[in-house]
């Protein structure tokens, strides 16, 4: 139930990857002999598959080591390349650390960052976003869907605002691609980060969509060397990973509608059951959210105690895996305007392809029992 942190590799994806971990070991840049040519063709096929899912052109997809690297490349790459226009970036308070920490990094070098607040449901304030745009603004970066509370952003609206003002628009879609429809053309997205392991693909592979026409986006690269990935990401390509990402997104493209309906029915079932627990409330938007996400506040139940009480049977988390080592309460729940107490008593559920309805029923039972116990002994 912690599928927002990561997901298991789909066996169909593994099968497509295996030849590239065995005999088909060529370097995708060594196209003068069959070993390299086979690897090159596989990389290009994967690029086409990724592009197809998001309505992009294959040449607009740049493979990276994951969404974190894609976020860094988007923000730092745009900041450096467009510094002549200005040094101002706009983002949102509920972003993933891969965005927030990259913004903090840029601030050290003189860039100004506006952090736009959200309301209680996690929706960004579009008026404040509009007002924050100034002649020095080079980039707006707002996530597609939140990794803790699942709220889906007004991506099309932000795309329109950015376009009207002549500002680039980046979105971190690590939790959205493959789970909900994403269309870079219709939504006027200029740059977009993706990750394979959130959608039953392998870890350590992701991609950045970089628009090539209307406008043609140019980013400075962060990694220099052999000039792979259109000079934007040097280094020998991770062929098995890239093949896995292409395969995972192709599987997702075919199963997206069916799975979204199924996962929504599971999270709705869990929500109804948990709502019967005294004081419980959902965090995030009740309907405009990722179908596989449910974030619940259980008053007087420390999330740490609840997670530990069930962790032999059920894997859940208090929030982002990248920050769950910290004692700090979730910055996302705090950004919704709630006190630290709510952030310390909220847990995230994420269902996925290899869960079953019986597991969903079991989780409801487990959580109910654990909460009664915790409240009785007063943890
Ligand atoms: C919204 C968001 N952005 C970025 C990342 C980082 O992705 P990756 O693990 O591919 O670097 C994650 C994963 O936790 C995420 O949820």
Short mmCIF file of C-alpha atoms and ligand atoms in Angstrom, two decimals:
data_model
loop_
_atom_site.label_atom_id
_atom_site.label_comp_id
_atom_site.label_asym_id
_atom_site.label_seq_id
_atom_site.Cartn_x
_atom_site.Cartn_y
_atom_site.Cartn_z
CA UNK A 1 0.00 0.00 0.00
CA UNK A 2 3.00 2.30 -0.43
CA UNK A 3 2.93 2.41 -4.23
CA UNK A 4 3.65 6.15 -4.32
CA UNK A 5 7.13 5.38 -3.02
CA UNK A 6 7.72 2.72 -5.63
CA UNK A 7 6.06 -0.22 -7.41
CA UNK A 8 7.09 -3.77 -8.24
CA UNK A 9 8.44 -4.48 -11.71
CA UNK A 10 5.75 -5.86 -14.01
CA UNK A 11 6.85 -9.33 -15.27
CA UNK A 12 6.02 -8.23 -18.85
CA UNK A 13 8.43 -5.34 -18.43
CA UNK A 14 11.12 -7.60 -16.99
CA UNK A 15 10.76 -9.96 -19.97
CA UNK A 16 11.38 -7.11 -22.38
CA UNK A 17 14.40 -5.95 -20.38
CA UNK A 18 16.10 -9.33 -19.94
CA UNK A 19 17.69 -9.65 -23.42
CA UNK A 20 19.37 -6.29 -22.84
CA UNK A 21 20.86 -7.51 -19.57
CA UNK A 22 22.19 -10.62 -21.32
CA UNK A 23 23.29 -11.02 -24.95
CA UNK A 24 22.07 -7.69 -26.28
CA UNK A 25 24.61 -5.72 -24.31
CA UNK A 26 25.65 -3.20 -26.95
CA UNK A 27 26.30 0.48 -26.41
CA UNK A 28 23.45 2.40 -28.02
CA UNK A 29 25.96 4.91 -29.44
CA UNK A 30 28.06 2.22 -31.20
CA UNK A 31 25.78 2.06 -34.19
CA UNK A 32 28.46 0.89 -36.65
CA UNK A 33 28.04 -2.76 -35.65
CA UNK A 34 25.02 -4.92 -34.89
CA UNK A 35 25.52 -4.94 -31.12
CA UNK A 36 25.21 -1.19 -30.92
CA UNK A 37 22.57 -0.96 -33.63
CA UNK A 38 20.26 -3.35 -31.77
CA UNK A 39 20.66 -1.34 -28.55
CA UNK A 40 20.14 1.92 -30.44
CA UNK A 41 16.94 0.65 -32.07
CA UNK A 42 15.61 -0.52 -28.69
CA UNK A 43 16.29 2.90 -27.15
CA UNK A 44 14.52 4.65 -30.02
CA UNK A 45 11.53 2.31 -29.76
CA UNK A 46 11.28 3.08 -26.06
CA UNK A 47 11.48 6.81 -26.82
CA UNK A 48 8.56 6.41 -29.23
CA UNK A 49 6.53 4.58 -26.61
CA UNK A 50 7.11 7.25 -23.97
CA UNK A 51 6.28 9.98 -26.49
CA UNK A 52 3.08 8.24 -27.56
CA UNK A 53 1.68 8.08 -24.02
CA UNK A 54 2.14 11.82 -23.44
CA UNK A 55 1.36 13.01 -27.01
CA UNK A 56 4.91 14.20 -27.69
CA UNK A 57 7.37 13.61 -30.51
CA UNK A 58 10.07 11.01 -29.83
CA UNK A 59 12.85 13.57 -30.27
CA UNK A 60 11.35 15.56 -27.39
CA UNK A 61 12.03 12.76 -24.87
CA UNK A 62 15.39 12.81 -23.04
CA UNK A 63 16.20 9.81 -20.83
CA UNK A 64 17.59 10.56 -17.36
CA UNK A 65 18.25 8.53 -14.19
CA UNK A 66 14.81 9.37 -12.80
CA UNK A 67 12.44 12.22 -12.03
CA UNK A 68 14.87 13.81 -9.56
CA UNK A 69 17.47 14.27 -12.28
CA UNK A 70 14.79 15.36 -14.74
CA UNK A 71 13.61 18.03 -12.25
CA UNK A 72 17.17 19.26 -11.74
CA UNK A 73 17.79 19.40 -15.48
CA UNK A 74 14.53 21.27 -16.08
CA UNK A 75 15.05 23.91 -13.40
CA UNK A 76 18.81 24.43 -13.47
CA UNK A 77 18.98 23.89 -17.23
CA UNK A 78 16.31 26.55 -17.87
CA UNK A 79 17.69 28.91 -15.21
CA UNK A 80 21.16 28.89 -16.76
CA UNK A 81 20.07 29.02 -20.39
CA UNK A 82 17.53 31.81 -19.96
CA UNK A 83 19.44 33.85 -17.33
CA UNK A 84 19.73 36.67 -19.86
CA UNK A 85 15.94 37.15 -19.66
CA UNK A 86 15.85 37.17 -15.87
CA UNK A 87 16.45 35.15 -12.75
CA UNK A 88 12.97 34.46 -11.44
CA UNK A 89 11.20 31.11 -11.05
CA UNK A 90 7.70 30.38 -9.76
CA UNK A 91 6.83 27.15 -7.98
CA UNK A 92 4.44 25.83 -5.35
CA UNK A 93 4.75 25.10 -1.61
CA UNK A 94 3.65 21.45 -1.93
CA UNK A 95 6.24 20.39 -4.51
CA UNK A 96 8.50 17.38 -4.09
CA UNK A 97 11.92 18.04 -2.55
CA UNK A 98 13.48 17.43 -5.96
CA UNK A 99 11.92 20.76 -6.97
CA UNK A 100 12.04 22.66 -3.67
CA UNK A 101 15.68 21.83 -2.94
CA UNK A 102 16.71 22.63 -6.51
CA UNK A 103 15.00 26.01 -6.11
CA UNK A 104 16.88 26.57 -2.84
CA UNK A 105 20.10 25.69 -4.63
CA UNK A 106 19.40 28.27 -7.35
CA UNK A 107 18.54 30.88 -4.70
CA UNK A 108 22.12 30.59 -3.40
CA UNK A 109 23.31 31.83 -6.77
CA UNK A 110 21.02 34.83 -6.96
CA UNK A 111 17.84 33.42 -8.49
CA UNK A 112 14.57 34.59 -6.94
CA UNK A 113 11.88 31.99 -6.34
CA UNK A 114 8.18 32.66 -5.61
CA UNK A 115 6.50 29.83 -3.68
CA UNK A 116 2.77 29.99 -4.44
CA UNK A 117 0.50 28.71 -1.62
CA UNK A 118 -2.29 26.15 -1.89
CA UNK A 119 -5.72 25.94 -0.24
CA UNK A 120 -6.89 23.28 2.26
CA UNK A 121 -7.44 20.78 -0.58
CA UNK A 122 -3.97 21.30 -2.00
CA UNK A 123 -5.09 23.40 -4.97
CA UNK A 124 -2.66 26.11 -6.07
CA UNK A 125 -3.86 29.73 -5.94
CA UNK A 126 -3.98 30.64 -9.65
CA UNK A 127 -4.53 34.35 -8.97
CA UNK A 128 -1.38 34.52 -6.86
CA UNK A 129 0.48 32.55 -9.52
CA UNK A 130 -0.65 35.01 -12.19
CA UNK A 131 0.31 37.99 -10.02
CA UNK A 132 3.77 36.57 -9.35
CA UNK A 133 4.72 36.59 -13.04
CA UNK A 134 7.06 39.48 -13.88
CA UNK A 135 9.31 40.34 -16.85
CA UNK A 136 12.21 38.44 -15.21
CA UNK A 137 10.21 35.20 -14.85
CA UNK A 138 11.69 32.41 -16.96
CA UNK A 139 9.89 29.36 -15.62
CA UNK A 140 6.78 28.17 -13.77
CA UNK A 141 7.17 24.72 -12.20
CA UNK A 142 4.03 23.18 -10.72
CA UNK A 143 3.59 19.44 -10.13
CA UNK A 144 0.98 17.46 -12.05
CA UNK A 145 -0.25 15.47 -9.06
CA UNK A 146 0.93 15.55 -5.47
CA UNK A 147 2.86 12.51 -4.23
CA UNK A 148 1.44 12.69 -0.70
CA UNK A 149 -2.18 13.81 -0.97
CA UNK A 150 -2.80 13.01 -4.64
CA UNK A 151 -4.39 16.36 -5.55
CA UNK A 152 -4.22 16.94 -9.32
CA UNK A 153 -3.07 20.41 -10.37
CA UNK A 154 -4.88 22.74 -12.81
CA UNK A 155 -2.26 21.92 -15.43
CA UNK A 156 -4.16 23.09 -18.49
CA UNK A 157 -4.95 26.43 -16.82
CA UNK A 158 -1.32 26.97 -15.81
CA UNK A 159 -0.22 26.01 -19.32
CA UNK A 160 -2.52 28.67 -20.75
CA UNK A 161 -1.34 31.32 -18.29
CA UNK A 162 2.33 30.54 -19.03
CA UNK A 163 1.74 30.62 -22.78
CA UNK A 164 -0.13 33.94 -22.61
CA UNK A 165 2.70 35.50 -20.60
CA UNK A 166 5.54 33.99 -22.64
CA UNK A 167 6.91 32.02 -19.68
CA UNK A 168 8.05 28.38 -19.85
CA UNK A 169 5.98 25.81 -17.97
CA UNK A 170 7.52 22.74 -16.34
CA UNK A 171 5.56 20.07 -14.49
CA UNK A 172 6.83 17.21 -12.34
CA UNK A 173 4.55 14.40 -13.51
CA UNK A 174 6.34 11.55 -11.70
CA UNK A 175 3.12 10.47 -9.98
CA UNK A 176 0.79 11.19 -12.89
CA UNK A 177 2.24 9.69 -16.07
CA UNK A 178 0.78 6.24 -16.65
CA UNK A 179 -1.88 6.75 -13.97
CA UNK A 180 -4.00 9.56 -15.41
CA UNK A 181 -4.21 11.08 -18.92
CA UNK A 182 -1.31 13.42 -19.68
CA UNK A 183 -1.19 15.36 -22.96
CA UNK A 184 1.65 17.84 -23.34
CA UNK A 185 0.07 19.44 -26.42
CA UNK A 186 -3.41 19.94 -25.08
CA UNK A 187 -2.12 21.06 -21.68
CA UNK A 188 0.54 23.35 -23.17
CA UNK A 189 3.34 21.82 -21.13
CA UNK A 190 6.85 22.85 -22.21
CA UNK A 191 8.98 20.61 -20.00
CA UNK A 192 7.87 17.55 -17.98
CA UNK A 193 9.59 15.11 -15.60
CA UNK A 194 8.74 11.41 -15.51
CA UNK A 195 9.88 8.30 -13.63
CA UNK A 196 9.54 4.62 -14.53
CA UNK A 197 9.49 3.04 -11.09
CA UNK A 198 6.22 4.72 -10.09
CA UNK A 199 4.43 2.76 -12.80
CA UNK A 200 5.79 -0.80 -12.53
CA UNK A 201 8.97 -0.05 -14.41
CA UNK A 202 12.57 -0.31 -13.19
CA UNK A 203 14.22 2.08 -10.73
CA UNK A 204 16.95 4.48 -11.82
CA UNK A 205 15.38 5.51 -15.11
CA UNK A 206 13.21 8.47 -15.99
CA UNK A 207 12.77 11.04 -18.71
CA UNK A 208 12.38 14.73 -19.35
CA UNK A 209 10.04 15.94 -22.08
CA UNK A 210 11.49 19.07 -23.69
CA UNK A 211 9.30 20.86 -26.25
CA UNK A 212 10.97 21.42 -29.61
CA UNK A 213 8.41 23.61 -31.39
CA UNK A 214 6.23 26.55 -30.36
CA UNK A 215 8.32 27.38 -28.43
CA UNK A 216 11.59 25.55 -28.97
CA UNK A 217 12.88 25.06 -25.43
CA UNK A 218 16.65 25.08 -24.96
CA UNK A 219 18.16 23.84 -21.71
CA UNK A 220 21.76 23.93 -20.52
CA UNK A 221 22.93 20.42 -19.78
CA UNK A 222 24.10 19.43 -16.31
CA UNK A 223 26.15 16.40 -17.33
CA UNK A 224 28.81 16.91 -19.99
CA UNK A 225 30.65 14.31 -22.01
CA UNK A 226 29.84 12.15 -25.00
CA UNK A 227 26.81 14.17 -26.08
CA UNK A 228 24.20 11.41 -25.76
CA UNK A 229 20.49 12.29 -25.50
CA UNK A 230 20.82 15.25 -27.87
CA UNK A 231 23.68 16.66 -25.85
CA UNK A 232 21.38 17.15 -22.86
CA UNK A 233 22.45 14.13 -20.84
CA UNK A 234 25.86 12.73 -21.64
CA UNK A 235 26.83 9.24 -20.51
CA UNK A 236 26.31 5.76 -21.94
CA UNK A 237 22.59 5.15 -22.04
CA UNK A 238 21.03 2.72 -19.56
CA UNK A 239 19.63 0.48 -22.30
CA UNK A 240 17.84 -2.12 -20.09
CA UNK A 241 16.35 0.68 -18.00
CA UNK A 242 15.24 2.65 -21.04
CA UNK A 243 13.67 -0.48 -22.59
CA UNK A 244 11.94 -1.09 -19.24
CA UNK A 245 10.59 2.42 -19.10
CA UNK A 246 9.23 2.18 -22.64
CA UNK A 247 7.63 -1.15 -21.83
CA UNK A 248 6.14 0.06 -18.52
CA UNK A 249 4.57 3.10 -20.16
CA UNK A 250 3.22 1.00 -23.04
CA UNK A 251 1.56 -1.39 -20.56
CA UNK A 252 0.23 1.63 -18.66
CA UNK A 253 -1.16 3.21 -21.84
CA UNK A 254 -3.23 0.12 -22.50
CA UNK A 255 -4.44 -0.41 -18.94
CA UNK A 256 -4.76 3.17 -17.68
CA UNK A 257 -8.55 3.58 -17.93
CA UNK A 258 -9.37 0.18 -16.49
CA UNK A 259 -6.86 0.48 -13.65
CA UNK A 260 -7.86 4.04 -12.75
CA UNK A 261 -11.48 2.92 -12.33
CA UNK A 262 -10.47 -0.11 -10.28
CA UNK A 263 -8.03 1.80 -8.04
CA UNK A 264 -10.56 4.57 -7.47
CA UNK A 265 -13.08 1.96 -6.31
CA UNK A 266 -10.53 0.57 -3.85
CA UNK A 267 -9.46 3.93 -2.42
CA UNK A 268 -13.13 5.00 -2.18
CA UNK A 269 -13.90 1.81 -0.29
CA UNK A 270 -11.03 2.47 2.10
CA UNK A 271 -12.09 6.08 2.54
CA UNK A 272 -15.68 5.14 3.43
CA UNK A 273 -14.43 2.56 5.93
CA UNK A 274 -11.92 4.96 7.50
CA UNK A 275 -14.44 7.79 7.67
CA UNK A 276 -16.31 5.68 10.24
CA UNK A 277 -13.32 6.04 12.57
CA UNK A 278 -13.99 8.87 15.00
CA UNK A 279 -12.49 12.19 13.84
CA UNK A 280 -10.92 10.76 10.67
CA UNK A 281 -10.67 13.04 7.65
CA UNK A 282 -9.18 12.76 4.21
CA UNK A 283 -6.28 15.05 3.31
CA UNK A 284 -6.27 16.53 -0.18
CA UNK A 285 -9.00 16.87 -2.76
CA UNK A 286 -11.90 14.42 -2.32
CA UNK A 287 -12.45 13.84 -6.05
CA UNK A 288 -9.84 15.64 -8.17
CA UNK A 289 -7.05 13.32 -7.06
CA UNK A 290 -4.94 10.42 -8.23
CA UNK A 291 -7.23 7.38 -8.32
CA UNK A 292 -4.73 5.20 -6.45
CA UNK A 293 -4.08 7.66 -3.61
CA UNK A 294 -5.68 8.09 -0.21
CA UNK A 295 -4.21 10.24 2.55
CA UNK A 296 -6.01 10.06 5.89
CA UNK A 297 -5.81 12.04 9.12
CA UNK A 298 -6.56 9.99 12.23
CA UNK A 299 -6.61 12.33 15.26
CA UNK A 300 -4.82 11.12 18.39
CA UNK A 301 -2.99 8.46 16.39
CA UNK A 302 0.66 9.23 15.72
CA UNK A 303 1.40 8.09 12.18
CA UNK A 304 4.69 6.59 13.36
CA UNK A 305 2.85 4.42 15.92
CA UNK A 306 0.27 3.34 13.34
CA UNK A 307 2.86 2.47 10.70
CA UNK A 308 4.82 0.42 13.22
CA UNK A 309 1.72 -1.29 14.56
CA UNK A 310 0.83 -2.69 11.13
CA UNK A 311 4.23 -2.90 9.43
CA UNK A 312 4.56 -6.67 9.61
CA UNK A 313 1.45 -7.00 7.48
CA UNK A 314 0.84 -3.72 5.70
CA UNK A 315 3.32 -1.25 4.20
CA UNK A 316 2.11 2.35 4.47
CA UNK A 317 3.95 5.61 5.01
CA UNK A 318 3.55 9.04 6.51
CA UNK A 319 4.48 10.76 3.28
CA UNK A 320 7.29 11.07 0.81
CA UNK A 321 9.80 8.20 1.00
CA UNK A 322 12.58 10.66 0.33
CA UNK A 323 11.81 12.56 3.51
CA UNK A 324 10.35 9.90 5.80
CA UNK A 325 13.70 9.52 7.63
CA UNK A 326 13.24 13.03 8.95
CA UNK A 327 11.40 13.80 12.18
CA UNK A 328 10.00 16.89 10.52
CA UNK A 329 6.25 16.72 9.85
CA UNK A 330 5.16 16.53 6.20
CA UNK A 331 5.68 19.93 4.53
CA UNK A 332 2.68 19.12 2.31
CA UNK A 333 0.16 18.75 5.16
CA UNK A 334 1.58 21.91 6.79
CA UNK A 335 1.28 23.77 3.47
CA UNK A 336 -2.46 22.97 3.45
CA UNK A 337 -2.67 25.22 6.53
CA UNK A 338 -3.03 22.50 9.14
CA UNK A 339 -1.11 22.38 12.45
CA UNK A 340 1.86 20.04 13.00
CA UNK A 341 -0.42 17.71 15.00
CA UNK A 342 -2.35 16.83 11.82
CA UNK A 343 0.88 16.33 9.88
CA UNK A 344 2.10 13.91 12.58
CA UNK A 345 -1.17 11.96 12.49
CA UNK A 346 -1.67 11.48 8.74
CA UNK A 347 -0.83 8.42 6.67
CA UNK A 348 -0.66 7.79 2.96
CA UNK A 349 -2.05 4.76 1.16
CA UNK A 350 -1.21 4.00 -2.45
CA UNK A 351 -2.69 1.01 -4.26
CA UNK A 352 -1.47 -0.52 -7.48
CA UNK A 353 -1.43 -3.20 -10.13
CA UNK A 354 -0.46 -6.09 -7.90
CA UNK A 355 -2.87 -5.42 -5.06
CA UNK A 356 -6.13 -7.33 -4.75
CA UNK A 357 -9.53 -6.47 -3.36
CA UNK A 358 -8.91 -8.95 -0.55
CA UNK A 359 -5.82 -7.02 0.41
CA UNK A 360 -7.85 -3.83 0.48
CA UNK A 361 -10.35 -5.47 2.86
CA UNK A 362 -7.48 -6.79 4.98
CA UNK A 363 -5.90 -3.33 5.22
CA UNK A 364 -9.17 -1.80 6.37
CA UNK A 365 -9.38 -4.44 9.11
CA UNK A 366 -5.76 -4.03 10.18
CA UNK A 367 -5.92 -0.23 10.35
CA UNK A 368 -9.18 -0.31 12.29
CA UNK A 369 -7.77 -2.72 14.85
CA UNK A 370 -4.49 -0.84 15.20
CA UNK A 371 -6.23 2.51 15.69
CA UNK A 372 -8.56 1.12 18.38
CA UNK A 373 -5.55 -0.34 20.15
CA UNK A 374 -3.43 2.81 19.89
CA UNK A 375 -6.28 4.99 21.13
CA UNK A 376 -6.91 2.61 24.04
CA UNK A 377 -3.30 2.61 25.22
CA UNK A 378 -2.88 6.30 24.27
CA UNK A 379 0.24 6.34 22.05
C1 LIG B 1 6.47 14.06 -7.42
C2 LIG B 1 7.80 13.36 -7.42
N1 LIG B 1 8.84 13.93 -8.02
C3 LIG B 1 10.04 13.34 -8.07
C4 LIG B 1 10.24 12.10 -7.50
C5 LIG B 1 11.59 11.46 -7.59
O1 LIG B 1 11.59 10.46 -8.57
P1 LIG B 1 12.81 9.49 -8.78
O2 LIG B 1 12.74 8.48 -7.68
O3 LIG B 1 12.58 8.88 -10.14
O4 LIG B 1 14.06 10.30 -8.75
C6 LIG B 1 9.18 11.46 -6.86
C7 LIG B 1 9.37 10.15 -6.20
O5 LIG B 1 9.35 10.07 -5.00
C8 LIG B 1 7.92 12.10 -6.83
O6 LIG B 1 6.89 11.54 -6.23
#
